Coordinates of C-alpha atoms and ligand atoms in Angstrom, one line a residue:
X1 CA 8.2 -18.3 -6.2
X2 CA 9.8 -17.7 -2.9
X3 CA 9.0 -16.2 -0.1
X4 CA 11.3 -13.5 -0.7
X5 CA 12.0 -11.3 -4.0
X6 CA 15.2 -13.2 -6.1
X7 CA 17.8 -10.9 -6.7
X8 CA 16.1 -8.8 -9.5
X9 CA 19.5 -8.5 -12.1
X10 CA 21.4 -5.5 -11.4
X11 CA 21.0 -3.0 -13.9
X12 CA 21.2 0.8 -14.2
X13 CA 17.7 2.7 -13.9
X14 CA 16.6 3.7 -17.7
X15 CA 17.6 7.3 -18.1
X16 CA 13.6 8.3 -17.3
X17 CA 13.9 6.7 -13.7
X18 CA 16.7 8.3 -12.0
X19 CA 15.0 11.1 -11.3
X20 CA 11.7 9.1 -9.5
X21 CA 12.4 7.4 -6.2
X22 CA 13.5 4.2 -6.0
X23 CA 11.3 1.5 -6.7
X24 CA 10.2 0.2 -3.6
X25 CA 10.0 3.9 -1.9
X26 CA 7.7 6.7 -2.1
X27 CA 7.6 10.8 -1.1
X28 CA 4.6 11.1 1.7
X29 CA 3.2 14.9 0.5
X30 CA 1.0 17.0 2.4
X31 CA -2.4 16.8 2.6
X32 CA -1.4 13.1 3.3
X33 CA 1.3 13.7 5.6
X34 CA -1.1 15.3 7.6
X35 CA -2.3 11.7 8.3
X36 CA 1.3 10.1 8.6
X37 CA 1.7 12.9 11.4
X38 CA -1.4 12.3 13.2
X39 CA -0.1 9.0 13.4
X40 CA 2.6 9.5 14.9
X41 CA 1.8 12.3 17.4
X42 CA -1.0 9.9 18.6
X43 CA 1.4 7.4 19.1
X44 CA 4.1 9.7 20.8
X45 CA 1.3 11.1 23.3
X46 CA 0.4 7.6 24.3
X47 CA 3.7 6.3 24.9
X48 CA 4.4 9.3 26.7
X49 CA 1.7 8.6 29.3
X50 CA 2.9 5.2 29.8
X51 CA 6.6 6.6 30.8
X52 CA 8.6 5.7 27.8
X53 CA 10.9 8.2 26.4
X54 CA 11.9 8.4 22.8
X55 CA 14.5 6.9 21.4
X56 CA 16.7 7.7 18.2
X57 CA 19.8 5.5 16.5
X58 CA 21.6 5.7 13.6
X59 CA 20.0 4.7 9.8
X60 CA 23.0 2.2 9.5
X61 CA 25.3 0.1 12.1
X62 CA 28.0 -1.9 11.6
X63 CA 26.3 -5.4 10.2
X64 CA 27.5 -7.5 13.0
X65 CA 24.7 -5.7 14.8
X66 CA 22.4 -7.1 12.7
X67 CA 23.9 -10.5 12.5
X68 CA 22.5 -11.6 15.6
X69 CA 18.7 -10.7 14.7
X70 CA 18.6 -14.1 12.2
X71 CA 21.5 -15.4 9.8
X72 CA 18.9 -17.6 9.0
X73 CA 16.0 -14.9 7.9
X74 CA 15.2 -14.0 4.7
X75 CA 15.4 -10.4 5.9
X76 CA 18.9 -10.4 7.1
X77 CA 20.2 -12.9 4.2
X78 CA 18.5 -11.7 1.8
X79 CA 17.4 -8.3 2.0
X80 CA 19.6 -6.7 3.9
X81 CA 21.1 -3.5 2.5
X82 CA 25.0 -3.4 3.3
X83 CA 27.7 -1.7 2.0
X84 CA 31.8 -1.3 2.4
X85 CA 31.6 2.3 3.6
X86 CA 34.8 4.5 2.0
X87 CA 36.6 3.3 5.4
X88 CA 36.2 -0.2 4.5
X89 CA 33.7 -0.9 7.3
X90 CA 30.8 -3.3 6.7
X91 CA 27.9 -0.5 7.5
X92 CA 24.0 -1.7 7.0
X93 CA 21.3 0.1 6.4
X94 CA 18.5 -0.8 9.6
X95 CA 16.6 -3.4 8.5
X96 CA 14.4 -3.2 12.1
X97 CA 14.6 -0.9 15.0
X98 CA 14.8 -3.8 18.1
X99 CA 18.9 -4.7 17.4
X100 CA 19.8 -0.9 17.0
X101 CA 17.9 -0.2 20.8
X102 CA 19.6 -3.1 22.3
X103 CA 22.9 -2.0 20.8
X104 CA 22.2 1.4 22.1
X105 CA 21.2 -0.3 25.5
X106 CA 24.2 -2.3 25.9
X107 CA 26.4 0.7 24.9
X108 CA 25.3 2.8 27.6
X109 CA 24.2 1.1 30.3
X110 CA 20.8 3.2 31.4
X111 CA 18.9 2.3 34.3
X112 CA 16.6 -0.4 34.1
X113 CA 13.7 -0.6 33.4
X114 CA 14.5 1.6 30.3
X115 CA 11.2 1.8 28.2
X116 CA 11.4 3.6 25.2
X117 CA 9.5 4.3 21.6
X118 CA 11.1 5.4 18.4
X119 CA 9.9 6.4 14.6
X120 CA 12.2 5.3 12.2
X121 CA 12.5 4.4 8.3
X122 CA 13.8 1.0 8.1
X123 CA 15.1 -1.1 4.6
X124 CA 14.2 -4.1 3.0
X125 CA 15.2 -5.4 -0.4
X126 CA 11.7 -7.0 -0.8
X127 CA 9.5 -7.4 -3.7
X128 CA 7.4 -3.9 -3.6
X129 CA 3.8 -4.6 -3.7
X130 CA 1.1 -2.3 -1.8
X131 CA 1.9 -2.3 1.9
X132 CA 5.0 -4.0 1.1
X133 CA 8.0 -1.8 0.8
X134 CA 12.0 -1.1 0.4
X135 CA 12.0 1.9 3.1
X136 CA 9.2 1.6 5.2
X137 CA 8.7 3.4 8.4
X138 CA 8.0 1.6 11.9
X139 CA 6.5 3.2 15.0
X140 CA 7.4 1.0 18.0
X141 CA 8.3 0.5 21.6
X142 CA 11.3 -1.4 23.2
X143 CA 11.3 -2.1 27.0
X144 CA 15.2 -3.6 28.4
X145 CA 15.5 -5.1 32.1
X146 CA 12.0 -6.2 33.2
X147 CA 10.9 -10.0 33.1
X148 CA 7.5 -9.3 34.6
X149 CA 4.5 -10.4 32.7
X150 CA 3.0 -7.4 33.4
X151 CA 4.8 -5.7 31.1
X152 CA 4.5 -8.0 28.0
X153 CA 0.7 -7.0 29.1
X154 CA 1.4 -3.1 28.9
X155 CA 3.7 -3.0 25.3
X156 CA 0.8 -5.1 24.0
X157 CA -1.9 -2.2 25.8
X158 CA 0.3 0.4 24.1
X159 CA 0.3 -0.7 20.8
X160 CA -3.2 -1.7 21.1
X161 CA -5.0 1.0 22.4
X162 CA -2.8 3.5 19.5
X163 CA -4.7 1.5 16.9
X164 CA -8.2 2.5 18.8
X165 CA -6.9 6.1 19.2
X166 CA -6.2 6.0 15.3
X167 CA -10.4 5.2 15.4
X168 CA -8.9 1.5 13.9
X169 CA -11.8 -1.4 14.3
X170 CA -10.9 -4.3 12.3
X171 CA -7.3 -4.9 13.7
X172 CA -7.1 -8.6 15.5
X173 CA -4.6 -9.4 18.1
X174 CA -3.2 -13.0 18.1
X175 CA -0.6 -14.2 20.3
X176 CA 2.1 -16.5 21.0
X177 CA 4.7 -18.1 23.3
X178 CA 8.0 -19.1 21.8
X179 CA 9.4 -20.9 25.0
X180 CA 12.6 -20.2 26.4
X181 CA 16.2 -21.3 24.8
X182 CA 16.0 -24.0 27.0
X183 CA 13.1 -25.5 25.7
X184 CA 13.7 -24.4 21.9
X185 CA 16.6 -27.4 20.8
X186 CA 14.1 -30.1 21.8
X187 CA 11.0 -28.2 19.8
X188 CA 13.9 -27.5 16.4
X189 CA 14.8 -31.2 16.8
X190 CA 11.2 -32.7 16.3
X191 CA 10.4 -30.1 13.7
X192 CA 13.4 -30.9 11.4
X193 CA 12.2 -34.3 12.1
X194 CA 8.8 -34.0 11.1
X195 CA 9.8 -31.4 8.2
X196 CA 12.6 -33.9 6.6
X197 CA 10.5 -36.8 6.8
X198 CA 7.2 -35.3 5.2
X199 CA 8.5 -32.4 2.9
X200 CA 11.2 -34.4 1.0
X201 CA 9.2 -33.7 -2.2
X202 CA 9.9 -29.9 -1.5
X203 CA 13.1 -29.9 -2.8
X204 CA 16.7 -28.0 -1.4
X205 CA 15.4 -24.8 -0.7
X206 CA 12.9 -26.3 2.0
X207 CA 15.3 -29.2 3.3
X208 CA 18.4 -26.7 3.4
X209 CA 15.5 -24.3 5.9
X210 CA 14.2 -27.5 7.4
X211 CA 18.3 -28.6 9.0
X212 CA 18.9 -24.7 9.4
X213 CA 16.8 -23.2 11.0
X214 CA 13.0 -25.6 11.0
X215 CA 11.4 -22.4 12.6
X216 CA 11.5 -20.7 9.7
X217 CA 9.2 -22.7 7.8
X218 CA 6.5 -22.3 10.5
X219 CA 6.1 -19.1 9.1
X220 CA 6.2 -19.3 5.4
X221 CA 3.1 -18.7 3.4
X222 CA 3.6 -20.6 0.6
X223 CA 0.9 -22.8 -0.6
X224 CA 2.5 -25.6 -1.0
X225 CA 4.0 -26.5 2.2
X226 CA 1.0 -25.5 4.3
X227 CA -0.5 -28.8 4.5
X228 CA 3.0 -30.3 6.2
X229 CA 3.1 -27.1 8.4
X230 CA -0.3 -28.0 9.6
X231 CA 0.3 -31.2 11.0
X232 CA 4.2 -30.2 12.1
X233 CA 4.1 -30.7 16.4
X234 CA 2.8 -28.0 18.5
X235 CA 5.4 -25.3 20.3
X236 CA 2.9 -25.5 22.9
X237 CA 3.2 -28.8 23.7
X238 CA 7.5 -28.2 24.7
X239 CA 7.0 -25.1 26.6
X240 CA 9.0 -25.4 29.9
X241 CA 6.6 -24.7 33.0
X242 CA 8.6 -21.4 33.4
X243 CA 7.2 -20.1 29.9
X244 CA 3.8 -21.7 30.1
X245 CA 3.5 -19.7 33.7
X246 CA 4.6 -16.6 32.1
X247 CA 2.7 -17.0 29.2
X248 CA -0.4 -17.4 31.2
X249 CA -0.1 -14.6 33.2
X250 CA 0.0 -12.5 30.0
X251 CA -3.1 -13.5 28.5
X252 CA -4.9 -13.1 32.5
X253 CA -3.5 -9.4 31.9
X254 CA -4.9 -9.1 28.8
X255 CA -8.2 -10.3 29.8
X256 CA -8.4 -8.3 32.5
X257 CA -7.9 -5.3 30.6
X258 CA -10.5 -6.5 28.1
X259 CA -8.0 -6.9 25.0
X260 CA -9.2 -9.8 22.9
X261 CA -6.6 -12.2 21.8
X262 CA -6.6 -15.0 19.8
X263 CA -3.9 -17.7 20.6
X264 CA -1.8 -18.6 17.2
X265 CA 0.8 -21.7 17.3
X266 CA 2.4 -21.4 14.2
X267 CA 3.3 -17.1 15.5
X268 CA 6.8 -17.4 15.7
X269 CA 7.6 -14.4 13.8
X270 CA 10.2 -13.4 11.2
X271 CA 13.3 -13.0 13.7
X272 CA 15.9 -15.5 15.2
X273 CA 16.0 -13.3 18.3
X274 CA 12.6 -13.9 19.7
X275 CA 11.5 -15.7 23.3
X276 CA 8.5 -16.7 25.1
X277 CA 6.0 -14.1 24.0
X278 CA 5.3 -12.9 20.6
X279 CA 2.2 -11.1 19.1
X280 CA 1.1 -9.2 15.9
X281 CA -1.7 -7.4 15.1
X282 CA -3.6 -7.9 11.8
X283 CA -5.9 -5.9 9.8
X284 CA -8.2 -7.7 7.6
X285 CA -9.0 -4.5 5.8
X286 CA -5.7 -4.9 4.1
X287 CA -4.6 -7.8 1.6
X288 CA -3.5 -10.9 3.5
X289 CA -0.3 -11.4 2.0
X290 CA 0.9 -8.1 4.2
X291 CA -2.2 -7.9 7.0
X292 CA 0.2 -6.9 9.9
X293 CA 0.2 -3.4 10.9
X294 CA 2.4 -4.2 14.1
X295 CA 3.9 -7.4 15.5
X296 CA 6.4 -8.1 18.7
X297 CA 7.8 -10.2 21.1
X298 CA 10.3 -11.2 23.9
X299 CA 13.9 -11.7 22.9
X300 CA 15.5 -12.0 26.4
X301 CA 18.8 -13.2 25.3
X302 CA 19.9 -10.0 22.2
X303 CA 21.9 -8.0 24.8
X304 CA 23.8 -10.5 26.5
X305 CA 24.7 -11.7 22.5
X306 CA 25.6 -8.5 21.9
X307 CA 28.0 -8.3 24.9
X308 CA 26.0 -6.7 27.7
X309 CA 24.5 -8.2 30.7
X310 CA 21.6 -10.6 30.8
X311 CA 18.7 -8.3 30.5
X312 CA 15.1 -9.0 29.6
X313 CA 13.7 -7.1 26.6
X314 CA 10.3 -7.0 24.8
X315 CA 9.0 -4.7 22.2
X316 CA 7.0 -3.9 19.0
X317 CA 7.0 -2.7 15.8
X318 CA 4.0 -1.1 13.7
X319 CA 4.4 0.0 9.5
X320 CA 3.5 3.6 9.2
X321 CA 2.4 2.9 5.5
X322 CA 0.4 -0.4 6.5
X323 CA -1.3 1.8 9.5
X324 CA -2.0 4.5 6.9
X325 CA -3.9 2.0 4.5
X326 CA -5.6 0.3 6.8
X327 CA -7.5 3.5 8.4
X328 CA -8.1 4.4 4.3
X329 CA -9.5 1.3 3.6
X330 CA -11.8 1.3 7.5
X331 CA -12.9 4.8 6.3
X332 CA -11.8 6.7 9.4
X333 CA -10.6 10.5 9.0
X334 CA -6.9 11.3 10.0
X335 CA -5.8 12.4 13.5
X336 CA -5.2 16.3 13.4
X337 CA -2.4 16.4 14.8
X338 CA -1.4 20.5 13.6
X339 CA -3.7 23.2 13.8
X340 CA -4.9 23.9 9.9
X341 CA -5.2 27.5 8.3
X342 CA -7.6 29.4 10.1
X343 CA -7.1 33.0 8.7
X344 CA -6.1 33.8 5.2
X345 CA -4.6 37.8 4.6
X346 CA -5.9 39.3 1.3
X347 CA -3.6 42.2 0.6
X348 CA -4.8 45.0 -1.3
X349 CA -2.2 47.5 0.1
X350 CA 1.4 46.0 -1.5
X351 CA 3.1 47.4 2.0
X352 CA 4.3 45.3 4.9
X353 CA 0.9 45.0 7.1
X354 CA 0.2 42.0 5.6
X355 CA 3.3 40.5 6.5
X356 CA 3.3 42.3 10.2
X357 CA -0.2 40.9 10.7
X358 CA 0.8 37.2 9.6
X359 CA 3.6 37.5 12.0
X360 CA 1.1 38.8 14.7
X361 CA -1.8 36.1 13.9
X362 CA 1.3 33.4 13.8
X363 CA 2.7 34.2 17.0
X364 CA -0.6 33.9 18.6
X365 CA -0.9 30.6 18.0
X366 CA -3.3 31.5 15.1
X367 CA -2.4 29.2 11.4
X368 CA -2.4 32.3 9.3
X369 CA -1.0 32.7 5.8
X370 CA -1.5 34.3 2.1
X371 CA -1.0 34.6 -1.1
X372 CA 2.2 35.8 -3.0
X373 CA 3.1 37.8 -6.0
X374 CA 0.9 41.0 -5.5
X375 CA -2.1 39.0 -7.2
X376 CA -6.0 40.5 -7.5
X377 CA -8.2 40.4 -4.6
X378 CA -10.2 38.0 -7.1
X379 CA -7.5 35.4 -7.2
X380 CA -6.5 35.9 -3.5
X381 CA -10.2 35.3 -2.3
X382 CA -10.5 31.8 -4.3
X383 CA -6.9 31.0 -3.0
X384 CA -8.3 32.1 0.3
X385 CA -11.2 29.4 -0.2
X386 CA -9.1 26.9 -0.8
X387 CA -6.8 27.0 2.2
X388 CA -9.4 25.8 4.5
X389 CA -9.1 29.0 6.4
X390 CA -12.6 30.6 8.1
X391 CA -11.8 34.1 7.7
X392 CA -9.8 36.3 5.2
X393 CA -8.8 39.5 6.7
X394 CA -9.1 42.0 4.3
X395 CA -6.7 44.4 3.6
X396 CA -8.3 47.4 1.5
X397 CA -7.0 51.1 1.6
X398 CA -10.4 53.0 2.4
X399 CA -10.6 50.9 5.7
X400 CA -6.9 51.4 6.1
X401 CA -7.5 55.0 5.7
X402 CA -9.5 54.7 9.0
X403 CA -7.3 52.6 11.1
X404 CA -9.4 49.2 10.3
X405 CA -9.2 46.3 8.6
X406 CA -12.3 44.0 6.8
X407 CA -13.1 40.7 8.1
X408 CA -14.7 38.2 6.1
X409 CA -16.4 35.0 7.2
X410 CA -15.4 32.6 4.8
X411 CA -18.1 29.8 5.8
X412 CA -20.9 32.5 6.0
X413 CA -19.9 35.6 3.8
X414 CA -20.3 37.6 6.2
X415 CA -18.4 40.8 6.5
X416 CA -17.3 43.2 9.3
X417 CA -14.9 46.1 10.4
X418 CA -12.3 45.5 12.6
X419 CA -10.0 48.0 14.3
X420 CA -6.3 47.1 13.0
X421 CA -4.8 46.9 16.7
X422 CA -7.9 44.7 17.6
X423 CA -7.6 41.9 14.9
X424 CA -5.7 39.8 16.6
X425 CA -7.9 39.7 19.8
X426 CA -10.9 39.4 17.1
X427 CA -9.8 36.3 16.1
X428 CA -8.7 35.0 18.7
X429 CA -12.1 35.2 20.5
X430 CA -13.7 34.3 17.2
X431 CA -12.1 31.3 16.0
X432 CA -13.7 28.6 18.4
X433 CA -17.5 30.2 17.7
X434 CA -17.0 30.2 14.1
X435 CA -19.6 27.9 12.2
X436 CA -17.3 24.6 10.5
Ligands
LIG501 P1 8.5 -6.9 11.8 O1 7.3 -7.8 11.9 O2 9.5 -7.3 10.7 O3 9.1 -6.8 13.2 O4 8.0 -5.5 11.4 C1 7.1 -4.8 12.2 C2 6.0 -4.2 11.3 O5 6.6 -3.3 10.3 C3 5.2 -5.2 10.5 O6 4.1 -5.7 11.3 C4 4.6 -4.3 9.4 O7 3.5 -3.6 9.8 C5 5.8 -3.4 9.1 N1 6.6 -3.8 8.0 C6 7.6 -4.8 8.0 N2 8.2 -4.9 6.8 C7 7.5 -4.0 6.0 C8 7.7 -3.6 4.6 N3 8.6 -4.2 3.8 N4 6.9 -2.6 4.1 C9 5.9 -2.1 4.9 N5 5.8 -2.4 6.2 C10 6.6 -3.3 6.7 C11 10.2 -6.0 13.5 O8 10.7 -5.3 12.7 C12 10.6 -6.1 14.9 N6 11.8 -5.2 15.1 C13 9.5 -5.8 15.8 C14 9.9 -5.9 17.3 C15 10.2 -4.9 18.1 N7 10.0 -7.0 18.0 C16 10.4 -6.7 19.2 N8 10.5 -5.4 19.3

């Protein structure tokens, strides 16, 4: 087995399938989206309040774009989805969301520093398993045009302190320095040297990695080669005094700010682009093989590759899915992120005032709704219970008759006249006192 999915054989879906998503891909449904949007609001109010703006960019770019992330990566080789689009461009679908912002970066030239955060789906022709996905989504944060350590230290705050406003205990930070591209050929050269000399029982696949690109064993998980990727030499040990400095001052940041970090040699992440600083964050209440809700790094050398002006950049990226199991598995409730159903209109009349008193409710900033289809009080009263709501306004025609409506504490059962012109007020005033 590889570390990445063979080609499964191309064939057409059986006739059953076509109609299901894709493997690999899944439809997020409410109730759950309610977490998936909690998620994200959390993570758009915190980014917020550290000045980063969002971000958007296309779901494909032209491939070059891509190119530069790692033509030696499984996820660019291998997994990439690309396509001749009907204008005979080579288009690909984003595999990750840091080339895309650079691109962006480089085409428009904004003033630096530019921080900025972004949701977006991503794809990966991997071998689905749980937490493992061919569309997943990524929350993350870029920031272009700042070298300061002090800034590694913040994207590494933001992302951390989202997974404590998400209630997220078991989530580990380890970190990394990947040197600088002047200190990188001299590291390469004594891996490939240690990795050719000890893993010639390995076989192509890992000799064709170890004179390509040695950096990409480092990472590999197979079973096999971990005992030579054990005793392969330490990046620590070529860091120039430049990185070691810079690295330094990050974990004093972190310290200060009381974020516990463990160092990790062997972190160098799945991307050609990366420099000096690299971290991830791993959950052990998920399954090891794919224990990384969020992972990052330094790659101060992607804009000038891509044609722009030596710039600094350092960023993150955090699965929505992976978040989402994680806090299932720690046990810990969903951010509300919208308000929920807090009145539910029973309509025994068949005019408009249920509609006109929906509207009312709804533009009060009240979650109001019903049910449809001229249905018995009966039915409307257990769909009523069901929508979470605290109060069913009534709407009967003896009450009408006086100008009044009926209002009905769901949690309680208790019941109580309302003037028509006053319900709104009523529940207004009502809804914070309300037993839960
Ligand atoms: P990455 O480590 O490939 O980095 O992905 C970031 C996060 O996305 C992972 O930690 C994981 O939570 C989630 N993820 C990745 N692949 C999958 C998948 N197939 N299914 C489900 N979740 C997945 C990047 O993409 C970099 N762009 C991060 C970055 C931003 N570096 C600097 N700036």
């Amino acid at each position: 087995m590889t570390d990445s999915p063979e080609a499964e054989a191309t064939q057409e879906p059986a006739r059953a399938d076509v109609f299901r998503a894709p493997v690999g891909t899944h439809d997020v449904l409410p109730p759950e989206s309610d977490a998936w949007i909690g998620a994200v609001s959390a993570f758009a109010q915190r980014a917020a309040r550290y000045g980063y703006g969002l971000v958007s960019t296309p779901l494909f770019e032209h491939v070059e774009v891509f190119q530069r992330v790692g033509e030696h990566t499984d996820v660019i080789r291998k997994e990439m989805y690309d396509f001749a689009d009907k204008g005979g461009r080579h288009i690909a679908l984003r595999p990750e969301g840091t080339a895309p912002v650079v691109r962006a970066y480089v085409q428009h030239r904004p003033t630096a520093p530019w921080k900025v955060w972004y949701v977006a789906p991503n794809f990966r022709y991997e071998r689905p398993q749980r937490g493992r996905y061919r569309q997943h989504w990524q929350l993350g944060a870029e920031v272009l045009g700042v070298d300061d350590p002090a800034v590694d230290v913040e994207v590494i705050a933001l992302a951390h302190g989202f997974y404590r406003d998400l209630g997220l205990k078991r989530v580990q930070l380890v970190v990394n320095s990947m040197g600088d591209p002047s200190s990188r050929p001299a590291y390469s050269d004594a891996l490939r040297r240690h990795f050719l000399h000890e893993g010639a029982q390995f076989g192509d696949e890992f000799l064709e990695r170890a004179r390509a690109n040695p950096l990409r064993i480092l990472d590999s998980k197979r079973a096999d080669w971990q005992d030579v990727i054990d005793h392969a030499p330490q990046l620590f040990d070529y860091l120039s005094d430049e990185s070691r400095e810079h690295f330094e001052a990050v974990q004093r940041g972190l310290d200060a700010l009381g974020i516990e970090h463990e160092i990790a040699p062997r972190l160098v992440r799945g991307f050609d682009y990366y420099t000096r600083t690299t971290f991830e964050f791993v959950s052990d209440a998920l399954d090891a093989a794919q224990n990384a809700v969020g992972g990052g790094g330094r790659y101060d050398r992607l804009a000038e590759e891509m044609g722009g002006p030596p710039t600094p950049g350092i960023g993150f990226g955090m699965g929505v899915e992976r978040i989402l199991i994680a806090c299932e598995s720690e046990g810990v409730p969903p951010v509300a992120a919208l308000p929920g159903i807090e009145v539910f209109v029973v309509d025994d009349l068949g005019d408009a005032s249920a509609t006109v008193i929906l509207q009312e409710l709804r533009d009060s900033g009240v979650g109001a709704d019903r049910a449809y289809g001229g249905r018995s009080v009966k039915a409307q009263l257990k769909a009523a219970n069901r929508s979470g709501a605290r109060f069913a306004v009534l709407l009967f025609r003896e009450e009408a008759g006086r100008g009044a409506v009926v209002v009905r504490n769901l949690v309680t059962s208790e019941q109580l006249e309302v003037p028509r012109e006053q319900i709104v007020a009523w529940v207004l005033e009502h809804r914070e006192m309300a037993p839960s």
